[in-house]
């Protein structure tokens, strides 16, 4: 096998490596190789995005969830979770506040909550679009049948985030109960693409049983899917889940995967995640320096933030939205990048405005 620097240059040039090459790089790189990767990732990201960082306002609409992922703090078997769901009025108030703060994308995320029927969401999407016609709507509400995704798209939703979690079915079965289906999750992603959403997928770094080979499979799956966005962050254990005592993912591993993604797909929207900021005080800044170009500050009402408790020690749960934006602005400025106030669509995307 060639050395790591050569493989990194090859990835930049050809935008693909074999599974064995990705696995070797992930398993064998040195700190110096990682610094070289980040340098190249910044050059590539600046070629397409300059110094801009896109903002997405995250509104955590519900922590009720029908699913039971072993890693997730709001899984249905966690009886200690303090459940809530936002009303349409609450959500519109979050959008209003976000709009004043400069947000032009609203991401509505939540557990798989049966309350949010197609009818409820279609009305909500219509109301947001009519009040904020220059904003993009992103949904992140889990798995649905294709015709249901279609209804939400027809109502005006622009983008959908659904992490594949792991590209390997056997690994998926180690992270989820048997009744949750890997095939179905992957099919959802192809359906979303087919409908015409801008699609985001992704995975956690450092989940139990993950190996460099499995991460290499994630890279190849993403290359095949060709999503517009990829959200990755470290796995962070939650005390009331079956993985409470497992080790979490590391900053180093996560940054390295961000750098690889940037070189493999130069035009990708790549968030520097809250989970990364949770395991390292300057994790989000480091993410931007490794190739990320999106941040997703929290716009949820402060009264519910602690309850959207996916993992332990989640940051910014006590801050008002304005404080979060100011804090992030300062953090981003420290990296030499700057917030761009726009919808931040994927490059070349022909949006429906
Ligand atoms: N229900 C939707 C879905 O399944 O896509 C969206 C909400 S779900 C909580 C959002 C993401 O949080 C998941 O895709 C997962 O990758 C991430 N997540 C859940 N538990 C986590 C943990 N313990 N550490 C880090 N990320 C976690
Ligand atoms: Fe961190 Fe708010 S989520 S700035």
mmCIF file of C-alpha atoms and ligand atoms in Angstrom:
data_model
loop_
_atom_site.group_PDB
_atom_site.id
_atom_site.type_symbol
_atom_site.label_atom_id
_atom_site.label_comp_id
_atom_site.label_asym_id
_atom_site.label_seq_id
_atom_site.Cartn_x
_atom_site.Cartn_y
_atom_site.Cartn_z
ATOM 1 C CA UNK A 1 0.000 0.000 0.000
ATOM 2 C CA UNK A 2 1.224 3.494 -0.811
ATOM 3 C CA UNK A 3 1.851 5.934 1.988
ATOM 4 C CA UNK A 4 -0.932 8.041 3.468
ATOM 5 C CA UNK A 5 0.094 11.377 1.916
ATOM 6 C CA UNK A 6 0.130 9.820 -1.543
ATOM 7 C CA UNK A 7 -3.338 8.382 -0.958
ATOM 8 C CA UNK A 8 -4.628 11.774 0.212
ATOM 9 C CA UNK A 9 -3.261 13.422 -2.963
ATOM 10 C CA UNK A 10 -4.780 10.643 -5.030
ATOM 11 C CA UNK A 11 -8.153 11.201 -3.346
ATOM 12 C CA UNK A 12 -7.985 14.918 -4.111
ATOM 13 C CA UNK A 13 -7.172 14.205 -7.739
ATOM 14 C CA UNK A 14 -9.565 11.342 -8.499
ATOM 15 C CA UNK A 15 -12.199 11.969 -5.775
ATOM 16 C CA UNK A 16 -12.376 8.263 -4.982
ATOM 17 C CA UNK A 17 -10.332 5.492 -3.364
ATOM 18 C CA UNK A 18 -10.967 1.779 -3.012
ATOM 19 C CA UNK A 19 -12.441 0.374 0.195
ATOM 20 C CA UNK A 20 -9.014 -1.018 1.137
ATOM 21 C CA UNK A 21 -7.347 2.342 0.550
ATOM 22 C CA UNK A 22 -9.902 4.246 2.634
ATOM 23 C CA UNK A 23 -9.631 1.678 5.435
ATOM 24 C CA UNK A 24 -5.838 1.847 5.371
ATOM 25 C CA UNK A 25 -5.841 5.665 5.521
ATOM 26 C CA UNK A 26 -8.366 5.726 8.372
ATOM 27 C CA UNK A 27 -6.440 3.112 10.361
ATOM 28 C CA UNK A 28 -2.856 4.178 9.670
ATOM 29 C CA UNK A 29 -2.560 7.965 9.281
ATOM 30 C CA UNK A 30 -0.272 10.014 11.485
ATOM 31 C CA UNK A 31 -0.983 13.444 12.968
ATOM 32 C CA UNK A 32 1.147 14.937 10.187
ATOM 33 C CA UNK A 33 -0.940 13.126 7.534
ATOM 34 C CA UNK A 34 -4.082 14.514 9.161
ATOM 35 C CA UNK A 35 -2.704 18.073 9.038
ATOM 36 C CA UNK A 36 -1.898 17.575 5.354
ATOM 37 C CA UNK A 37 -5.452 16.306 4.730
ATOM 38 C CA UNK A 38 -6.972 19.361 6.471
ATOM 39 C CA UNK A 39 -4.770 21.749 4.467
ATOM 40 C CA UNK A 40 -5.936 20.188 1.203
ATOM 41 C CA UNK A 41 -9.559 20.091 2.434
ATOM 42 C CA UNK A 42 -9.437 23.866 3.122
ATOM 43 C CA UNK A 43 -8.011 24.567 -0.337
ATOM 44 C CA UNK A 44 -10.797 22.514 -1.946
ATOM 45 C CA UNK A 45 -13.605 24.015 0.190
ATOM 46 C CA UNK A 46 -12.402 27.560 -0.520
ATOM 47 C CA UNK A 47 -12.358 26.858 -4.252
ATOM 48 C CA UNK A 48 -16.144 26.320 -4.168
ATOM 49 C CA UNK A 49 -17.342 28.229 -1.102
ATOM 50 C CA UNK A 50 -14.675 30.861 -0.451
ATOM 51 C CA UNK A 51 -14.733 31.822 3.222
ATOM 52 C CA UNK A 52 -18.505 31.408 3.606
ATOM 53 C CA UNK A 53 -20.116 29.305 6.300
ATOM 54 C CA UNK A 54 -23.817 28.598 5.847
ATOM 55 C CA UNK A 55 -26.256 28.790 8.750
ATOM 56 C CA UNK A 56 -29.149 26.418 9.373
ATOM 57 C CA UNK A 57 -31.510 27.031 12.282
ATOM 58 C CA UNK A 58 -32.369 23.796 14.053
ATOM 59 C CA UNK A 59 -35.850 23.549 15.554
ATOM 60 C CA UNK A 60 -36.258 20.386 17.622
ATOM 61 C CA UNK A 61 -40.001 19.909 17.208
ATOM 62 C CA UNK A 62 -40.560 16.753 19.265
ATOM 63 C CA UNK A 63 -38.691 14.212 21.355
ATOM 64 C CA UNK A 64 -41.404 11.552 21.124
ATOM 65 C CA UNK A 65 -39.999 8.701 19.099
ATOM 66 C CA UNK A 66 -41.383 5.368 17.949
ATOM 67 C CA UNK A 67 -37.881 4.067 17.259
ATOM 68 C CA UNK A 68 -35.521 2.491 19.715
ATOM 69 C CA UNK A 69 -31.961 3.060 18.436
ATOM 70 C CA UNK A 70 -29.558 1.742 21.076
ATOM 71 C CA UNK A 71 -27.432 4.922 21.024
ATOM 72 C CA UNK A 72 -30.138 7.574 21.251
ATOM 73 C CA UNK A 73 -31.286 9.325 24.423
ATOM 74 C CA UNK A 74 -34.835 9.918 23.136
ATOM 75 C CA UNK A 75 -35.417 6.277 22.127
ATOM 76 C CA UNK A 76 -38.848 5.050 23.070
ATOM 77 C CA UNK A 77 -37.616 2.681 25.785
ATOM 78 C CA UNK A 78 -36.032 5.510 27.727
ATOM 79 C CA UNK A 79 -38.712 6.018 30.318
ATOM 80 C CA UNK A 80 -36.750 8.761 32.047
ATOM 81 C CA UNK A 81 -37.012 11.047 28.996
ATOM 82 C CA UNK A 82 -39.168 14.105 29.660
ATOM 83 C CA UNK A 83 -41.298 14.167 26.503
ATOM 84 C CA UNK A 84 -42.501 17.318 24.698
ATOM 85 C CA UNK A 85 -43.725 18.439 21.327
ATOM 86 C CA UNK A 86 -43.886 21.952 19.972
ATOM 87 C CA UNK A 87 -47.123 23.443 18.671
ATOM 88 C CA UNK A 88 -47.376 25.018 15.239
ATOM 89 C CA UNK A 89 -47.437 28.385 16.973
ATOM 90 C CA UNK A 90 -44.202 27.575 18.866
ATOM 91 C CA UNK A 91 -42.504 26.523 15.632
ATOM 92 C CA UNK A 92 -43.584 29.650 13.763
ATOM 93 C CA UNK A 93 -42.288 31.772 16.653
ATOM 94 C CA UNK A 94 -38.883 30.014 16.369
ATOM 95 C CA UNK A 95 -38.837 30.759 12.631
ATOM 96 C CA UNK A 96 -39.742 34.405 13.252
ATOM 97 C CA UNK A 97 -36.919 34.784 15.753
ATOM 98 C CA UNK A 98 -34.539 32.941 13.442
ATOM 99 C CA UNK A 99 -35.492 35.124 10.496
ATOM 100 C CA UNK A 100 -34.687 38.277 12.497
ATOM 101 C CA UNK A 101 -31.316 36.728 13.392
ATOM 102 C CA UNK A 102 -30.463 36.169 9.727
ATOM 103 C CA UNK A 103 -31.440 32.513 9.216
ATOM 104 C CA UNK A 104 -32.724 31.584 5.760
ATOM 105 C CA UNK A 105 -32.974 27.820 6.362
ATOM 106 C CA UNK A 106 -35.109 26.189 9.035
ATOM 107 C CA UNK A 107 -34.454 22.555 9.898
ATOM 108 C CA UNK A 108 -37.328 20.850 11.644
ATOM 109 C CA UNK A 109 -35.989 17.795 13.398
ATOM 110 C CA UNK A 110 -37.590 15.337 15.746
ATOM 111 C CA UNK A 111 -38.174 11.768 16.753
ATOM 112 C CA UNK A 112 -40.645 9.689 14.773
ATOM 113 C CA UNK A 113 -43.729 11.213 16.356
ATOM 114 C CA UNK A 114 -47.108 10.050 14.994
ATOM 115 C CA UNK A 115 -48.625 13.412 15.934
ATOM 116 C CA UNK A 116 -46.855 14.949 12.926
ATOM 117 C CA UNK A 117 -49.135 13.466 10.299
ATOM 118 C CA UNK A 118 -48.855 14.504 6.655
ATOM 119 C CA UNK A 119 -51.786 16.829 7.202
ATOM 120 C CA UNK A 120 -50.180 18.598 10.173
ATOM 121 C CA UNK A 121 -46.853 18.957 8.362
ATOM 122 C CA UNK A 122 -48.360 20.102 5.061
ATOM 123 C CA UNK A 123 -50.169 22.903 6.885
ATOM 124 C CA UNK A 124 -47.052 23.846 8.850
ATOM 125 C CA UNK A 125 -44.821 23.869 5.746
ATOM 126 C CA UNK A 126 -47.387 25.988 3.883
ATOM 127 C CA UNK A 127 -47.529 28.497 6.735
ATOM 128 C CA UNK A 128 -43.750 28.785 7.014
ATOM 129 C CA UNK A 129 -43.397 29.201 3.247
ATOM 130 C CA UNK A 130 -46.049 31.889 3.061
ATOM 131 C CA UNK A 131 -44.547 33.867 5.953
ATOM 132 C CA UNK A 132 -40.909 33.362 4.927
ATOM 133 C CA UNK A 133 -40.912 32.809 1.163
ATOM 134 C CA UNK A 134 -37.176 33.425 0.860
ATOM 135 C CA UNK A 135 -36.312 30.601 3.281
ATOM 136 C CA UNK A 136 -35.567 26.936 2.679
ATOM 137 C CA UNK A 137 -37.312 24.257 4.725
ATOM 138 C CA UNK A 138 -35.395 21.164 5.738
ATOM 139 C CA UNK A 139 -37.099 18.225 7.396
ATOM 140 C CA UNK A 140 -35.393 15.603 9.547
ATOM 141 C CA UNK A 141 -38.232 13.489 10.852
ATOM 142 C CA UNK A 142 -37.116 9.981 10.068
ATOM 143 C CA UNK A 143 -38.451 7.276 7.781
ATOM 144 C CA UNK A 144 -41.716 7.592 5.818
ATOM 145 C CA UNK A 145 -43.247 5.950 2.776
ATOM 146 C CA UNK A 146 -42.318 7.559 -0.535
ATOM 147 C CA UNK A 147 -45.767 8.993 -1.202
ATOM 148 C CA UNK A 148 -45.686 10.676 2.191
ATOM 149 C CA UNK A 149 -42.295 12.272 1.464
ATOM 150 C CA UNK A 150 -43.805 13.365 -1.859
ATOM 151 C CA UNK A 151 -46.701 15.160 -0.119
ATOM 152 C CA UNK A 152 -44.283 17.132 2.056
ATOM 153 C CA UNK A 153 -42.175 18.016 -0.974
ATOM 154 C CA UNK A 154 -45.265 19.165 -2.866
ATOM 155 C CA UNK A 155 -46.183 21.331 0.132
ATOM 156 C CA UNK A 156 -42.839 23.145 -0.191
ATOM 157 C CA UNK A 157 -40.186 21.233 1.798
ATOM 158 C CA UNK A 158 -36.841 21.660 0.021
ATOM 159 C CA UNK A 159 -34.450 19.337 1.795
ATOM 160 C CA UNK A 160 -34.460 16.201 3.944
ATOM 161 C CA UNK A 161 -31.841 14.942 6.371
ATOM 162 C CA UNK A 162 -31.758 11.237 7.143
ATOM 163 C CA UNK A 163 -28.456 9.816 8.289
ATOM 164 C CA UNK A 164 -27.910 6.291 7.000
ATOM 165 C CA UNK A 165 -26.069 5.691 10.343
ATOM 166 C CA UNK A 166 -23.971 2.855 8.883
ATOM 167 C CA UNK A 167 -23.759 1.468 5.352
ATOM 168 C CA UNK A 168 -23.336 -2.073 6.624
ATOM 169 C CA UNK A 169 -26.498 -4.066 7.397
ATOM 170 C CA UNK A 170 -24.779 -6.247 10.005
ATOM 171 C CA UNK A 171 -23.423 -3.210 11.816
ATOM 172 C CA UNK A 172 -26.875 -1.581 11.606
ATOM 173 C CA UNK A 173 -28.289 -4.655 13.372
ATOM 174 C CA UNK A 174 -25.778 -4.143 16.193
ATOM 175 C CA UNK A 175 -26.961 -0.554 16.692
ATOM 176 C CA UNK A 176 -30.727 -1.106 16.404
ATOM 177 C CA UNK A 177 -33.366 -3.630 17.481
ATOM 178 C CA UNK A 178 -34.149 -6.359 14.952
ATOM 179 C CA UNK A 179 -37.444 -4.788 13.879
ATOM 180 C CA UNK A 180 -35.675 -1.681 12.565
ATOM 181 C CA UNK A 181 -34.680 -2.212 8.950
ATOM 182 C CA UNK A 182 -31.477 -1.089 7.279
ATOM 183 C CA UNK A 183 -32.963 -1.825 3.863
ATOM 184 C CA UNK A 184 -35.885 0.449 4.564
ATOM 185 C CA UNK A 185 -33.663 3.311 5.767
ATOM 186 C CA UNK A 186 -31.464 3.135 2.664
ATOM 187 C CA UNK A 187 -34.558 2.920 0.436
ATOM 188 C CA UNK A 188 -35.877 6.109 2.067
ATOM 189 C CA UNK A 189 -32.725 7.939 0.944
ATOM 190 C CA UNK A 190 -33.115 6.805 -2.661
ATOM 191 C CA UNK A 191 -36.813 7.783 -2.543
ATOM 192 C CA UNK A 192 -35.965 11.263 -1.255
ATOM 193 C CA UNK A 193 -33.449 11.741 -4.058
ATOM 194 C CA UNK A 194 -35.884 10.485 -6.631
ATOM 195 C CA UNK A 195 -38.551 12.951 -5.491
ATOM 196 C CA UNK A 196 -36.141 15.860 -5.912
ATOM 197 C CA UNK A 197 -35.207 16.828 -2.365
ATOM 198 C CA UNK A 198 -31.733 18.117 -1.605
ATOM 199 C CA UNK A 199 -30.696 15.157 0.514
ATOM 200 C CA UNK A 200 -28.481 14.908 3.553
ATOM 201 C CA UNK A 201 -27.237 11.640 4.961
ATOM 202 C CA UNK A 202 -24.470 10.804 7.447
ATOM 203 C CA UNK A 203 -23.224 8.685 10.292
ATOM 204 C CA UNK A 204 -21.713 8.848 13.750
ATOM 205 C CA UNK A 205 -17.991 8.331 14.165
ATOM 206 C CA UNK A 206 -16.930 5.902 16.870
ATOM 207 C CA UNK A 207 -20.147 3.930 17.339
ATOM 208 C CA UNK A 208 -19.747 0.558 19.062
ATOM 209 C CA UNK A 209 -18.386 -2.172 16.731
ATOM 210 C CA UNK A 210 -17.299 0.376 14.086
ATOM 211 C CA UNK A 211 -14.041 -0.458 12.288
ATOM 212 C CA UNK A 212 -11.977 1.370 9.635
ATOM 213 C CA UNK A 213 -13.445 -1.043 7.062
ATOM 214 C CA UNK A 214 -16.981 -0.047 8.082
ATOM 215 C CA UNK A 215 -16.090 3.649 7.803
ATOM 216 C CA UNK A 216 -14.670 2.899 4.350
ATOM 217 C CA UNK A 217 -18.042 1.380 3.434
ATOM 218 C CA UNK A 218 -19.740 4.579 4.614
ATOM 219 C CA UNK A 219 -17.498 6.597 2.296
ATOM 220 C CA UNK A 220 -18.332 4.391 -0.690
ATOM 221 C CA UNK A 221 -22.055 4.440 0.048
ATOM 222 C CA UNK A 222 -22.015 8.244 0.214
ATOM 223 C CA UNK A 223 -20.141 8.433 -3.074
ATOM 224 C CA UNK A 224 -22.785 6.242 -4.666
ATOM 225 C CA UNK A 225 -25.742 8.129 -3.185
ATOM 226 C CA UNK A 226 -24.332 11.560 -4.123
ATOM 227 C CA UNK A 227 -26.176 13.495 -1.411
ATOM 228 C CA UNK A 228 -25.978 17.282 -1.211
ATOM 229 C CA UNK A 229 -25.138 17.205 2.504
ATOM 230 C CA UNK A 230 -23.432 14.806 4.905
ATOM 231 C CA UNK A 231 -23.804 15.218 8.662
ATOM 232 C CA UNK A 232 -21.209 13.424 10.724
ATOM 233 C CA UNK A 233 -20.365 13.802 14.362
ATOM 234 C CA UNK A 234 -18.886 11.685 17.116
ATOM 235 C CA UNK A 235 -21.024 9.117 18.879
ATOM 236 C CA UNK A 236 -21.494 10.466 22.411
ATOM 237 C CA UNK A 237 -22.864 7.992 24.990
ATOM 238 C CA UNK A 238 -26.145 8.737 26.762
ATOM 239 C CA UNK A 239 -26.469 7.471 30.335
ATOM 240 C CA UNK A 240 -29.973 5.958 29.905
ATOM 241 C CA UNK A 241 -29.320 3.848 26.791
ATOM 242 C CA UNK A 242 -27.907 0.355 26.235
ATOM 243 C CA UNK A 243 -24.654 2.030 25.085
ATOM 244 C CA UNK A 244 -24.230 4.070 28.271
ATOM 245 C CA UNK A 245 -20.896 2.456 29.093
ATOM 246 C CA UNK A 246 -19.461 2.324 25.585
ATOM 247 C CA UNK A 247 -16.580 4.571 24.521
ATOM 248 C CA UNK A 248 -17.495 7.642 22.480
ATOM 249 C CA UNK A 249 -16.004 8.767 19.171
ATOM 250 C CA UNK A 250 -12.980 11.078 19.219
ATOM 251 C CA UNK A 251 -12.381 14.540 17.822
ATOM 252 C CA UNK A 252 -9.402 13.283 15.808
ATOM 253 C CA UNK A 253 -11.361 10.503 14.113
ATOM 254 C CA UNK A 254 -14.284 12.825 13.326
ATOM 255 C CA UNK A 255 -12.080 15.567 11.868
ATOM 256 C CA UNK A 256 -10.238 13.047 9.713
ATOM 257 C CA UNK A 257 -13.534 11.755 8.266
ATOM 258 C CA UNK A 258 -14.653 15.357 7.565
ATOM 259 C CA UNK A 259 -11.426 15.979 5.645
ATOM 260 C CA UNK A 260 -11.844 12.791 3.607
ATOM 261 C CA UNK A 261 -15.446 13.697 2.755
ATOM 262 C CA UNK A 262 -14.404 17.162 1.580
ATOM 263 C CA UNK A 263 -11.792 15.703 -0.795
ATOM 264 C CA UNK A 264 -14.107 12.959 -2.051
ATOM 265 C CA UNK A 265 -17.005 15.386 -2.722
ATOM 266 C CA UNK A 266 -15.641 18.930 -3.037
ATOM 267 C CA UNK A 267 -19.054 20.633 -3.313
ATOM 268 C CA UNK A 268 -20.639 18.907 -0.332
ATOM 269 C CA UNK A 269 -22.475 20.792 2.398
ATOM 270 C CA UNK A 270 -20.692 19.565 5.484
ATOM 271 C CA UNK A 271 -21.824 20.688 8.949
ATOM 272 C CA UNK A 272 -19.516 21.098 11.878
ATOM 273 C CA UNK A 273 -21.845 19.493 14.388
ATOM 274 C CA UNK A 274 -23.001 20.227 17.916
ATOM 275 C CA UNK A 275 -21.780 16.752 18.941
ATOM 276 C CA UNK A 276 -18.277 17.769 17.868
ATOM 277 C CA UNK A 277 -18.616 20.956 19.942
ATOM 278 C CA UNK A 278 -19.777 18.817 22.865
ATOM 279 C CA UNK A 279 -16.701 16.596 23.104
ATOM 280 C CA UNK A 280 -14.258 19.468 22.511
ATOM 281 C CA UNK A 281 -14.794 23.124 23.470
ATOM 282 C CA UNK A 282 -13.459 24.282 20.105
ATOM 283 C CA UNK A 283 -14.655 21.221 18.181
ATOM 284 C CA UNK A 284 -16.831 23.194 15.776
ATOM 285 C CA UNK A 285 -13.974 25.558 14.915
ATOM 286 C CA UNK A 286 -11.743 22.542 14.318
ATOM 287 C CA UNK A 287 -14.444 21.046 12.091
ATOM 288 C CA UNK A 288 -14.435 24.166 9.911
ATOM 289 C CA UNK A 289 -10.639 23.973 9.686
ATOM 290 C CA UNK A 290 -10.936 20.336 8.539
ATOM 291 C CA UNK A 291 -13.273 21.092 5.626
ATOM 292 C CA UNK A 292 -16.759 21.699 7.082
ATOM 293 C CA UNK A 293 -18.774 24.668 5.759
ATOM 294 C CA UNK A 294 -22.117 24.643 7.606
ATOM 295 C CA UNK A 295 -23.194 25.252 11.211
ATOM 296 C CA UNK A 296 -26.602 24.440 12.667
ATOM 297 C CA UNK A 297 -27.262 26.498 15.781
ATOM 298 C CA UNK A 298 -30.247 25.693 17.899
ATOM 299 C CA UNK A 299 -33.413 27.786 17.480
ATOM 300 C CA UNK A 300 -35.590 25.646 19.761
ATOM 301 C CA UNK A 301 -37.269 27.380 22.719
ATOM 302 C CA UNK A 302 -34.896 27.287 25.702
ATOM 303 C CA UNK A 303 -37.642 25.570 27.743
ATOM 304 C CA UNK A 304 -37.314 22.351 25.693
ATOM 305 C CA UNK A 305 -33.639 22.291 24.772
ATOM 306 C CA UNK A 306 -32.502 20.103 27.649
ATOM 307 C CA UNK A 307 -35.261 17.635 26.795
ATOM 308 C CA UNK A 308 -33.969 17.001 23.257
ATOM 309 C CA UNK A 309 -31.379 14.934 24.978
ATOM 310 C CA UNK A 310 -29.764 12.686 22.362
ATOM 311 C CA UNK A 311 -26.489 12.316 24.266
ATOM 312 C CA UNK A 312 -24.941 13.487 27.534
ATOM 313 C CA UNK A 313 -23.580 17.009 28.092
ATOM 314 C CA UNK A 314 -25.038 18.491 24.898
ATOM 315 C CA UNK A 315 -23.901 22.106 24.626
ATOM 316 C CA UNK A 316 -25.892 25.333 24.300
ATOM 317 C CA UNK A 317 -29.013 23.983 25.973
ATOM 318 C CA UNK A 318 -29.278 27.002 28.276
ATOM 319 C CA UNK A 319 -28.688 29.748 25.736
ATOM 320 C CA UNK A 320 -31.172 31.949 23.927
ATOM 321 C CA UNK A 321 -30.992 31.677 20.135
ATOM 322 C CA UNK A 322 -29.497 35.162 19.821
ATOM 323 C CA UNK A 323 -26.728 34.219 22.260
ATOM 324 C CA UNK A 324 -26.003 31.081 20.240
ATOM 325 C CA UNK A 325 -25.714 33.000 17.004
ATOM 326 C CA UNK A 326 -23.468 35.628 18.547
ATOM 327 C CA UNK A 327 -21.293 32.984 20.162
ATOM 328 C CA UNK A 328 -20.985 31.074 16.904
ATOM 329 C CA UNK A 329 -20.251 34.269 14.957
ATOM 330 C CA UNK A 330 -17.279 34.950 17.223
ATOM 331 C CA UNK A 331 -16.126 31.343 16.990
ATOM 332 C CA UNK A 332 -16.371 31.310 13.210
ATOM 333 C CA UNK A 333 -14.548 34.625 12.914
ATOM 334 C CA UNK A 334 -11.681 33.111 14.903
ATOM 335 C CA UNK A 335 -11.162 30.592 12.081
ATOM 336 C CA UNK A 336 -10.968 33.252 9.345
ATOM 337 C CA UNK A 337 -14.332 32.142 7.889
ATOM 338 C CA UNK A 338 -17.573 34.153 8.040
ATOM 339 C CA UNK A 339 -21.304 33.493 8.226
ATOM 340 C CA UNK A 340 -23.130 34.015 4.966
ATOM 341 C CA UNK A 341 -26.741 35.098 5.277
ATOM 342 C CA UNK A 342 -28.428 33.099 2.519
ATOM 343 C CA UNK A 343 -30.372 29.901 1.935
ATOM 344 C CA UNK A 344 -27.059 28.203 1.250
ATOM 345 C CA UNK A 345 -28.331 25.742 -1.337
ATOM 346 C CA UNK A 346 -25.989 23.117 -2.739
ATOM 347 C CA UNK A 347 -23.838 24.596 -5.535
ATOM 348 C CA UNK A 348 -25.617 24.509 -8.882
ATOM 349 C CA UNK A 349 -28.898 23.535 -7.252
ATOM 350 C CA UNK A 350 -31.848 24.766 -9.205
ATOM 351 C CA UNK A 351 -34.155 25.645 -6.351
ATOM 352 C CA UNK A 352 -37.847 26.195 -6.753
ATOM 353 C CA UNK A 353 -38.066 29.885 -5.904
HETATM 354 N N1 LIG B 1 -35.621 10.860 13.935
HETATM 355 C C1 LIG B 1 -34.817 11.436 12.899
HETATM 356 C C2 LIG B 1 -33.931 10.396 12.248
HETATM 357 O O1 LIG B 1 -33.956 9.255 12.683
HETATM 358 O O2 LIG B 1 -33.258 10.711 11.286
HETATM 359 C C3 LIG B 1 -34.007 12.641 13.324
HETATM 360 C C4 LIG B 1 -33.586 12.733 14.766
HETATM 361 S S1 LIG B 1 -32.207 11.719 15.193
HETATM 362 C C5 LIG B 1 -32.144 11.949 16.954
HETATM 363 C C6 LIG B 1 -30.844 12.664 14.573
HETATM 364 C C7 LIG B 1 -29.485 12.029 14.626
HETATM 365 O O3 LIG B 1 -28.949 12.108 15.936
HETATM 366 C C8 LIG B 1 -29.391 10.575 14.294
HETATM 367 O O4 LIG B 1 -29.399 10.384 12.911
HETATM 368 C C9 LIG B 1 -28.089 10.150 14.965
HETATM 369 O O5 LIG B 1 -27.019 10.017 14.041
HETATM 370 C C10 LIG B 1 -27.813 11.280 15.967
HETATM 371 N N2 LIG B 1 -27.617 10.754 17.334
HETATM 372 C C11 LIG B 1 -28.509 10.040 18.045
HETATM 373 N N3 LIG B 1 -27.957 9.626 19.213
HETATM 374 C C12 LIG B 1 -26.692 10.107 19.226
HETATM 375 C C13 LIG B 1 -25.603 9.981 20.144
HETATM 376 N N4 LIG B 1 -25.710 9.282 21.272
HETATM 377 N N5 LIG B 1 -24.430 10.589 19.833
HETATM 378 C C14 LIG B 1 -24.320 11.310 18.690
HETATM 379 N N6 LIG B 1 -25.301 11.442 17.792
HETATM 380 C C15 LIG B 1 -26.478 10.837 18.041
HETATM 381 FE FE1 LIG B 2 -24.115 26.017 20.112
HETATM 382 FE FE2 LIG B 2 -25.979 26.964 20.175
HETATM 383 S S1 LIG B 2 -25.867 24.940 19.686
HETATM 384 S S2 LIG B 2 -24.175 27.929 19.687
#
